[in-house]
Amino acid sequence: DTGVSQDPRHKITKRGQNVTFRCDPISEHNRLYWYRQTLGQGPEFLTYFQNEAQLEKSRLLSDRFSAERPKGSFSTLEIQRTEQGDSAMYLCASSPNTESGNTIYFGEGSWLTVV
Amino acid sequence: AQSVTQLGSHVSVSEGALVLLRCNYSSSVPPYLFWYVQYPNQGLQLLLKYTSAATLVKGINGFEAEFKKSETSFHLTKPSAHMSDAAEYFCAVSEAGGFKTIFGAGTRLFVKA
């Protein structure tokens, strides 16, 4: 396994611009998750995919946020019209569907700074 | 609803001393419980997990945790702290049969020489 891969690792953008993050999960992991983490806090759940189906979205995910997993493999998280409050680390994680224990495996995260 | 409370946002120990990081959970069904560690500017790495087998769970780097249902606790311990243990530690809960993992706010561990 090569692990969960996220790109870019760091992004600085001006307020109002759109940004997109990509996540490549561990191969053959059916489940994919996006979390957001701000300084001094634990990861907060944003959304969850089972293969290509987006099964749950948190209320934290405003209409400026959209996530896709078109072929059930990689996923993208797009933030439109960024605001300073969007500055955070965006974590992607994946897990196999059949494993008991719901263990999720995280990527290195994508840092977003909105200036 | 699931929730996790980590007691103490910061814990400081001397090198060689016992590490104890506290976690209490709330879950309406039998939980799966996890401890993750996060080093600066990195993602979270799994330390150990409880899945209803043995109540004392051993993890990587000499850490272990004990599930106590009566106290709804899952405290993390290590007999002897190393400088390399300095990091942020997160307790997390997931419901059996569910998919969502809920994390605590984290405890930052400082290790003094």
PDB file of C-alpha atoms in Angstrom:
ATOM      1  CA  ASP A   1       0.000   0.000   0.000  1.00  0.00           C
ATOM      2  CA  THR A   2       1.233   3.445  -0.867  1.00  0.00           C
ATOM      3  CA  GLY A   3      -1.014   5.136   1.653  1.00  0.00           C
ATOM      4  CA  VAL A   4      -3.547   7.904   1.191  1.00  0.00           C
ATOM      5  CA  SER A   5      -2.156  10.648  -1.014  1.00  0.00           C
ATOM      6  CA  GLN A   6      -3.305  14.257  -1.008  1.00  0.00           C
ATOM      7  CA  ASP A   7      -2.455  17.102  -3.349  1.00  0.00           C
ATOM      8  CA  PRO A   8      -1.525  19.876  -2.984  1.00  0.00           C
ATOM      9  CA  ARG A   9      -0.037  19.763   0.489  1.00  0.00           C
ATOM     10  CA  HIS A  10      -0.221  23.515   0.855  1.00  0.00           C
ATOM     11  CA  LYS A  11      -2.339  26.124  -0.886  1.00  0.00           C
ATOM     12  CA  ILE A  12      -2.430  29.873  -0.336  1.00  0.00           C
ATOM     13  CA  THR A  13      -5.268  31.634  -2.077  1.00  0.00           C
ATOM     14  CA  LYS A  14      -6.930  35.005  -2.082  1.00  0.00           C
ATOM     15  CA  ARG A  15     -10.379  35.397  -0.624  1.00  0.00           C
ATOM     16  CA  GLY A  16     -13.023  34.771  -3.238  1.00  0.00           C
ATOM     17  CA  GLN A  17     -10.969  32.358  -5.321  1.00  0.00           C
ATOM     18  CA  ASN A  18     -11.860  28.716  -5.878  1.00  0.00           C
ATOM     19  CA  VAL A  19      -9.603  25.881  -4.755  1.00  0.00           C
ATOM     20  CA  THR A  20      -9.650  22.153  -5.374  1.00  0.00           C
ATOM     21  CA  PHE A  21      -7.974  19.389  -3.408  1.00  0.00           C
ATOM     22  CA  ARG A  22      -7.404  15.874  -4.643  1.00  0.00           C
ATOM     23  CA  CYS A  23      -7.268  12.654  -2.650  1.00  0.00           C
ATOM     24  CA  ASP A  24      -6.089   9.245  -3.804  1.00  0.00           C
ATOM     25  CA  PRO A  25      -7.149   6.611  -1.252  1.00  0.00           C
ATOM     26  CA  ILE A  26      -5.432   3.347  -0.506  1.00  0.00           C
ATOM     27  CA  SER A  27      -6.138   1.089  -3.459  1.00  0.00           C
ATOM     28  CA  GLU A  28      -9.210  -1.116  -3.057  1.00  0.00           C
ATOM     29  CA  HIS A  29     -10.566   0.937  -0.156  1.00  0.00           C
ATOM     30  CA  ASN A  30     -14.244   1.434  -0.816  1.00  0.00           C
ATOM     31  CA  ARG A  31     -14.835   4.121   1.776  1.00  0.00           C
ATOM     32  CA  LEU A  32     -13.460   7.624   1.531  1.00  0.00           C
ATOM     33  CA  TYR A  33     -13.833  10.479   4.000  1.00  0.00           C
ATOM     34  CA  TRP A  34     -13.061  14.174   4.144  1.00  0.00           C
ATOM     35  CA  TYR A  35     -12.375  15.885   7.464  1.00  0.00           C
ATOM     36  CA  ARG A  36     -11.428  19.440   8.341  1.00  0.00           C
ATOM     37  CA  GLN A  37      -9.029  20.330  11.146  1.00  0.00           C
ATOM     38  CA  THR A  38      -8.326  23.776  12.552  1.00  0.00           C
ATOM     39  CA  LEU A  39      -5.522  24.646  14.945  1.00  0.00           C
ATOM     40  CA  GLY A  40      -6.015  23.187  18.388  1.00  0.00           C
ATOM     41  CA  GLN A  41      -8.980  21.075  17.361  1.00  0.00           C
ATOM     42  CA  GLY A  42      -9.602  17.497  16.383  1.00  0.00           C
ATOM     43  CA  PRO A  43     -10.678  16.527  12.873  1.00  0.00           C
ATOM     44  CA  GLU A  44     -14.314  17.349  12.058  1.00  0.00           C
ATOM     45  CA  PHE A  45     -16.245  15.083   9.720  1.00  0.00           C
ATOM     46  CA  LEU A  46     -17.255  16.683   6.424  1.00  0.00           C
ATOM     47  CA  THR A  47     -18.437  13.947   4.099  1.00  0.00           C
ATOM     48  CA  TYR A  48     -18.297  10.230   3.296  1.00  0.00           C
ATOM     49  CA  PHE A  49     -18.305   8.168   0.100  1.00  0.00           C
ATOM     50  CA  GLN A  50     -19.064   4.505  -0.351  1.00  0.00           C
ATOM     51  CA  ASN A  51     -17.509   3.841  -3.757  1.00  0.00           C
ATOM     52  CA  GLU A  52     -18.815   6.703  -5.931  1.00  0.00           C
ATOM     53  CA  ALA A  53     -21.886   7.415  -3.818  1.00  0.00           C
ATOM     54  CA  GLN A  54     -21.767  10.337  -1.408  1.00  0.00           C
ATOM     55  CA  LEU A  55     -23.772   8.966   1.506  1.00  0.00           C
ATOM     56  CA  GLU A  56     -23.496  11.705   4.092  1.00  0.00           C
ATOM     57  CA  LYS A  57     -22.614  15.368   4.255  1.00  0.00           C
ATOM     58  CA  SER A  58     -22.048  17.314   7.438  1.00  0.00           C
ATOM     59  CA  ARG A  59     -23.833  20.588   8.079  1.00  0.00           C
ATOM     60  CA  LEU A  60     -20.313  22.032   8.131  1.00  0.00           C
ATOM     61  CA  LEU A  61     -20.245  21.506   4.382  1.00  0.00           C
ATOM     62  CA  SER A  62     -21.872  24.700   3.117  1.00  0.00           C
ATOM     63  CA  ASP A  63     -23.101  25.066  -0.446  1.00  0.00           C
ATOM     64  CA  ARG A  64     -19.699  26.516  -1.364  1.00  0.00           C
ATOM     65  CA  PHE A  65     -18.182  23.093  -0.772  1.00  0.00           C
ATOM     66  CA  SER A  66     -18.575  20.184  -3.151  1.00  0.00           C
ATOM     67  CA  ALA A  67     -16.967  16.776  -3.110  1.00  0.00           C
ATOM     68  CA  GLU A  68     -16.946  14.146  -5.806  1.00  0.00           C
ATOM     69  CA  ARG A  69     -15.661  10.645  -6.315  1.00  0.00           C
ATOM     70  CA  PRO A  70     -16.650  10.035  -9.911  1.00  0.00           C
ATOM     71  CA  LYS A  71     -15.277   6.556 -10.501  1.00  0.00           C
ATOM     72  CA  GLY A  72     -15.079   5.349  -6.955  1.00  0.00           C
ATOM     73  CA  SER A  73     -11.340   5.848  -6.842  1.00  0.00           C
ATOM     74  CA  PHE A  74      -9.860   9.339  -6.286  1.00  0.00           C
ATOM     75  CA  SER A  75     -11.893  12.187  -4.835  1.00  0.00           C
ATOM     76  CA  THR A  76     -11.871  15.955  -5.144  1.00  0.00           C
ATOM     77  CA  LEU A  77     -12.993  18.585  -2.679  1.00  0.00           C
ATOM     78  CA  GLU A  78     -13.725  22.000  -4.177  1.00  0.00           C
ATOM     79  CA  ILE A  79     -14.279  25.178  -2.220  1.00  0.00           C
ATOM     80  CA  GLN A  80     -15.824  28.036  -4.164  1.00  0.00           C
ATOM     81  CA  ARG A  81     -15.551  31.712  -3.237  1.00  0.00           C
ATOM     82  CA  THR A  82     -13.151  30.988  -0.386  1.00  0.00           C
ATOM     83  CA  GLU A  83     -13.455  32.884   2.885  1.00  0.00           C
ATOM     84  CA  GLN A  84     -10.857  33.410   5.588  1.00  0.00           C
ATOM     85  CA  GLY A  85     -12.791  31.044   7.821  1.00  0.00           C
ATOM     86  CA  ASP A  86     -12.054  28.255   5.368  1.00  0.00           C
ATOM     87  CA  SER A  87      -8.393  28.316   6.393  1.00  0.00           C
ATOM     88  CA  ALA A  88      -7.729  24.872   7.826  1.00  0.00           C
ATOM     89  CA  MET A  89      -6.162  21.522   7.065  1.00  0.00           C
ATOM     90  CA  TYR A  90      -8.330  19.293   4.928  1.00  0.00           C
ATOM     91  CA  LEU A  91      -7.752  15.637   5.670  1.00  0.00           C
ATOM     92  CA  CYS A  92      -8.705  12.743   3.474  1.00  0.00           C
ATOM     93  CA  ALA A  93      -9.010   9.220   4.830  1.00  0.00           C
ATOM     94  CA  SER A  94     -10.032   5.835   3.526  1.00  0.00           C
ATOM     95  CA  SER A  95     -11.032   2.465   4.881  1.00  0.00           C
ATOM     96  CA  PRO A  96     -11.845  -0.965   3.497  1.00  0.00           C
ATOM     97  CA  ASN A  97     -15.515  -1.877   3.477  1.00  0.00           C
ATOM     98  CA  THR A  98     -15.034  -5.307   4.954  1.00  0.00           C
ATOM     99  CA  GLU A  99     -12.751  -4.561   7.875  1.00  0.00           C
ATOM    100  CA  SER A 100     -14.319  -4.771  11.275  1.00  0.00           C
ATOM    101  CA  GLY A 101     -13.521  -1.882  13.534  1.00  0.00           C
ATOM    102  CA  ASN A 102     -14.053   0.965  11.066  1.00  0.00           C
ATOM    103  CA  THR A 103     -10.359   1.832  11.066  1.00  0.00           C
ATOM    104  CA  ILE A 104      -9.675   4.841   8.869  1.00  0.00           C
ATOM    105  CA  TYR A 105      -6.298   5.708   7.406  1.00  0.00           C
ATOM    106  CA  PHE A 106      -5.394   9.339   6.906  1.00  0.00           C
ATOM    107  CA  GLY A 107      -3.384  11.172   4.315  1.00  0.00           C
ATOM    108  CA  GLU A 108      -0.885  13.899   5.164  1.00  0.00           C
ATOM    109  CA  GLY A 109      -3.503  16.617   4.742  1.00  0.00           C
ATOM    110  CA  SER A 110      -3.834  19.702   2.563  1.00  0.00           C
ATOM    111  CA  TRP A 111      -3.258  23.022   4.279  1.00  0.00           C
ATOM    112  CA  LEU A 112      -5.380  25.895   3.022  1.00  0.00           C
ATOM    113  CA  THR A 113      -4.587  29.502   3.869  1.00  0.00           C
ATOM    114  CA  VAL A 114      -7.020  32.146   2.636  1.00  0.00           C
ATOM    115  CA  VAL A 115      -5.588  35.664   2.653  1.00  0.00           C
TER     116      VAL A 115
ATOM    117  CA  ALA B   1     -25.073  10.285  19.431  1.00  0.00           C
ATOM    118  CA  GLN B   2     -21.399   9.643  19.772  1.00  0.00           C
ATOM    119  CA  SER B   3     -19.001  12.016  21.456  1.00  0.00           C
ATOM    120  CA  VAL B   4     -15.507  12.045  22.895  1.00  0.00           C
ATOM    121  CA  THR B   5     -14.068  14.123  25.706  1.00  0.00           C
ATOM    122  CA  GLN B   6     -10.341  14.362  26.234  1.00  0.00           C
ATOM    123  CA  LEU B   7      -9.442  15.699  29.652  1.00  0.00           C
ATOM    124  CA  GLY B   8      -6.582  18.142  29.476  1.00  0.00           C
ATOM    125  CA  SER B   9      -5.597  19.940  26.305  1.00  0.00           C
ATOM    126  CA  HIS B  10      -1.938  19.836  27.372  1.00  0.00           C
ATOM    127  CA  VAL B  11      -0.001  17.279  29.383  1.00  0.00           C
ATOM    128  CA  SER B  12       3.647  17.668  30.327  1.00  0.00           C
ATOM    129  CA  VAL B  13       5.821  14.827  31.623  1.00  0.00           C
ATOM    130  CA  SER B  14       9.517  14.275  32.181  1.00  0.00           C
ATOM    131  CA  GLU B  15      11.427  11.854  30.019  1.00  0.00           C
ATOM    132  CA  GLY B  16      11.111   8.395  31.567  1.00  0.00           C
ATOM    133  CA  ALA B  17       7.920   9.218  33.458  1.00  0.00           C
ATOM    134  CA  LEU B  18       4.520   7.610  33.040  1.00  0.00           C
ATOM    135  CA  VAL B  19       2.293   9.012  30.318  1.00  0.00           C
ATOM    136  CA  LEU B  20      -1.458   9.086  30.994  1.00  0.00           C
ATOM    137  CA  LEU B  21      -3.838  10.708  28.522  1.00  0.00           C
ATOM    138  CA  ARG B  22      -7.506  10.608  29.450  1.00  0.00           C
ATOM    139  CA  CYS B  23     -10.469   9.918  27.195  1.00  0.00           C
ATOM    140  CA  ASN B  24     -14.149   9.448  27.965  1.00  0.00           C
ATOM    141  CA  TYR B  25     -16.701   8.566  25.341  1.00  0.00           C
ATOM    142  CA  SER B  26     -20.418   8.524  24.831  1.00  0.00           C
ATOM    143  CA  SER B  27     -22.105   6.031  22.523  1.00  0.00           C
ATOM    144  CA  SER B  28     -25.584   4.523  22.386  1.00  0.00           C
ATOM    145  CA  VAL B  29     -24.290   1.258  20.960  1.00  0.00           C
ATOM    146  CA  PRO B  30     -21.109  -0.756  21.550  1.00  0.00           C
ATOM    147  CA  PRO B  31     -18.301   1.431  20.337  1.00  0.00           C
ATOM    148  CA  TYR B  32     -15.089   1.025  18.501  1.00  0.00           C
ATOM    149  CA  LEU B  33     -12.453   3.217  20.135  1.00  0.00           C
ATOM    150  CA  PHE B  34      -9.206   4.549  18.732  1.00  0.00           C
ATOM    151  CA  TRP B  35      -6.164   6.555  19.634  1.00  0.00           C
ATOM    152  CA  TYR B  36      -4.353   8.427  16.890  1.00  0.00           C
ATOM    153  CA  VAL B  37      -1.131  10.456  17.043  1.00  0.00           C
ATOM    154  CA  GLN B  38      -0.360  13.519  14.963  1.00  0.00           C
ATOM    155  CA  TYR B  39       3.088  15.034  14.504  1.00  0.00           C
ATOM    156  CA  PRO B  40       3.403  18.646  13.312  1.00  0.00           C
ATOM    157  CA  ASN B  41       2.170  19.271   9.787  1.00  0.00           C
ATOM    158  CA  GLN B  42       1.274  15.628   9.268  1.00  0.00           C
ATOM    159  CA  GLY B  43      -1.847  13.516   9.099  1.00  0.00           C
ATOM    160  CA  LEU B  44      -3.056  11.216  11.857  1.00  0.00           C
ATOM    161  CA  GLN B  45      -1.456   7.844  12.469  1.00  0.00           C
ATOM    162  CA  LEU B  46      -3.284   5.011  14.206  1.00  0.00           C
ATOM    163  CA  LEU B  47      -1.756   4.052  17.571  1.00  0.00           C
ATOM    164  CA  LEU B  48      -4.253   1.411  18.641  1.00  0.00           C
ATOM    165  CA  LYS B  49      -7.902   0.426  18.519  1.00  0.00           C
ATOM    166  CA  TYR B  50     -10.496  -1.397  20.626  1.00  0.00           C
ATOM    167  CA  THR B  51     -13.055  -3.542  18.831  1.00  0.00           C
ATOM    168  CA  SER B  52     -14.699  -5.525  21.658  1.00  0.00           C
ATOM    169  CA  ALA B  53     -12.041  -8.165  21.990  1.00  0.00           C
ATOM    170  CA  ALA B  54      -9.529  -7.777  24.852  1.00  0.00           C
ATOM    171  CA  THR B  55     -10.188  -4.743  27.035  1.00  0.00           C
ATOM    172  CA  LEU B  56      -6.469  -3.989  27.311  1.00  0.00           C
ATOM    173  CA  VAL B  57      -5.189  -3.012  23.904  1.00  0.00           C
ATOM    174  CA  LYS B  58      -1.538  -2.728  22.993  1.00  0.00           C
ATOM    175  CA  GLY B  59      -0.439  -0.404  20.252  1.00  0.00           C
ATOM    176  CA  ILE B  60       2.666   0.849  18.553  1.00  0.00           C
ATOM    177  CA  ASN B  61       5.569   2.650  20.251  1.00  0.00           C
ATOM    178  CA  GLY B  62       4.867   1.053  23.647  1.00  0.00           C
ATOM    179  CA  PHE B  63       1.431   2.626  24.139  1.00  0.00           C
ATOM    180  CA  GLU B  64      -1.565   0.780  25.502  1.00  0.00           C
ATOM    181  CA  ALA B  65      -5.138   1.640  26.457  1.00  0.00           C
ATOM    182  CA  GLU B  66      -7.758   0.010  28.628  1.00  0.00           C
ATOM    183  CA  PHE B  67     -11.457  -0.033  27.801  1.00  0.00           C
ATOM    184  CA  LYS B  68     -13.593   0.400  30.930  1.00  0.00           C
ATOM    185  CA  LYS B  69     -17.266   0.186  30.094  1.00  0.00           C
ATOM    186  CA  SER B  70     -18.430   1.091  33.611  1.00  0.00           C
ATOM    187  CA  GLU B  71     -16.453   4.322  33.437  1.00  0.00           C
ATOM    188  CA  THR B  72     -16.981   4.898  29.691  1.00  0.00           C
ATOM    189  CA  SER B  73     -13.249   5.519  29.493  1.00  0.00           C
ATOM    190  CA  PHE B  74     -10.407   4.587  27.191  1.00  0.00           C
ATOM    191  CA  HIS B  75      -7.293   6.145  28.710  1.00  0.00           C
ATOM    192  CA  LEU B  76      -3.946   5.919  26.928  1.00  0.00           C
ATOM    193  CA  THR B  77      -0.788   5.059  28.864  1.00  0.00           C
ATOM    194  CA  LYS B  78       2.903   4.473  28.328  1.00  0.00           C
ATOM    195  CA  PRO B  79       5.207   3.436  31.182  1.00  0.00           C
ATOM    196  CA  SER B  80       8.183   5.552  30.176  1.00  0.00           C
ATOM    197  CA  ALA B  81       8.015   8.666  28.019  1.00  0.00           C
ATOM    198  CA  HIS B  82      10.539   9.368  25.282  1.00  0.00           C
ATOM    199  CA  MET B  83      11.290  12.731  23.729  1.00  0.00           C
ATOM    200  CA  SER B  84       9.986  11.350  20.441  1.00  0.00           C
ATOM    201  CA  ASP B  85       6.523  10.900  22.008  1.00  0.00           C
ATOM    202  CA  ALA B  86       5.943  14.653  21.973  1.00  0.00           C
ATOM    203  CA  ALA B  87       2.952  15.100  19.666  1.00  0.00           C
ATOM    204  CA  GLU B  88      -0.813  15.632  19.612  1.00  0.00           C
ATOM    205  CA  TYR B  89      -2.958  12.641  20.577  1.00  0.00           C
ATOM    206  CA  PHE B  90      -6.569  12.158  19.559  1.00  0.00           C
ATOM    207  CA  CYS B  91      -9.122   9.776  20.975  1.00  0.00           C
ATOM    208  CA  ALA B  92     -11.926   8.752  18.618  1.00  0.00           C
ATOM    209  CA  VAL B  93     -15.125   6.720  18.667  1.00  0.00           C
ATOM    210  CA  SER B  94     -17.061   4.925  15.970  1.00  0.00           C
ATOM    211  CA  GLU B  95     -20.253   2.933  16.314  1.00  0.00           C
ATOM    212  CA  ALA B  96     -20.264  -0.726  15.380  1.00  0.00           C
ATOM    213  CA  GLY B  97     -22.089  -0.987  12.075  1.00  0.00           C
ATOM    214  CA  GLY B  98     -21.651   2.719  11.386  1.00  0.00           C
ATOM    215  CA  PHE B  99     -19.127   4.592   9.309  1.00  0.00           C
ATOM    216  CA  LYS B 100     -18.533   7.924  10.988  1.00  0.00           C
ATOM    217  CA  THR B 101     -15.575   8.379  13.337  1.00  0.00           C
ATOM    218  CA  ILE B 102     -15.832  11.223  15.846  1.00  0.00           C
ATOM    219  CA  PHE B 103     -12.678  12.742  17.287  1.00  0.00           C
ATOM    220  CA  GLY B 104     -11.904  14.471  20.537  1.00  0.00           C
ATOM    221  CA  ALA B 105     -10.260  17.885  20.647  1.00  0.00           C
ATOM    222  CA  GLY B 106      -6.859  16.374  21.253  1.00  0.00           C
ATOM    223  CA  THR B 107      -4.209  16.432  23.980  1.00  0.00           C
ATOM    224  CA  ARG B 108      -0.789  17.836  23.266  1.00  0.00           C
ATOM    225  CA  LEU B 109       1.937  15.888  25.034  1.00  0.00           C
ATOM    226  CA  PHE B 110       5.139  17.675  26.001  1.00  0.00           C
ATOM    227  CA  VAL B 111       8.153  15.650  27.136  1.00  0.00           C
ATOM    228  CA  LYS B 112      10.789  17.421  29.200  1.00  0.00           C
ATOM    229  CA  ALA B 113      14.414  16.323  29.235  1.00  0.00           C
TER     230      ALA B 113
END
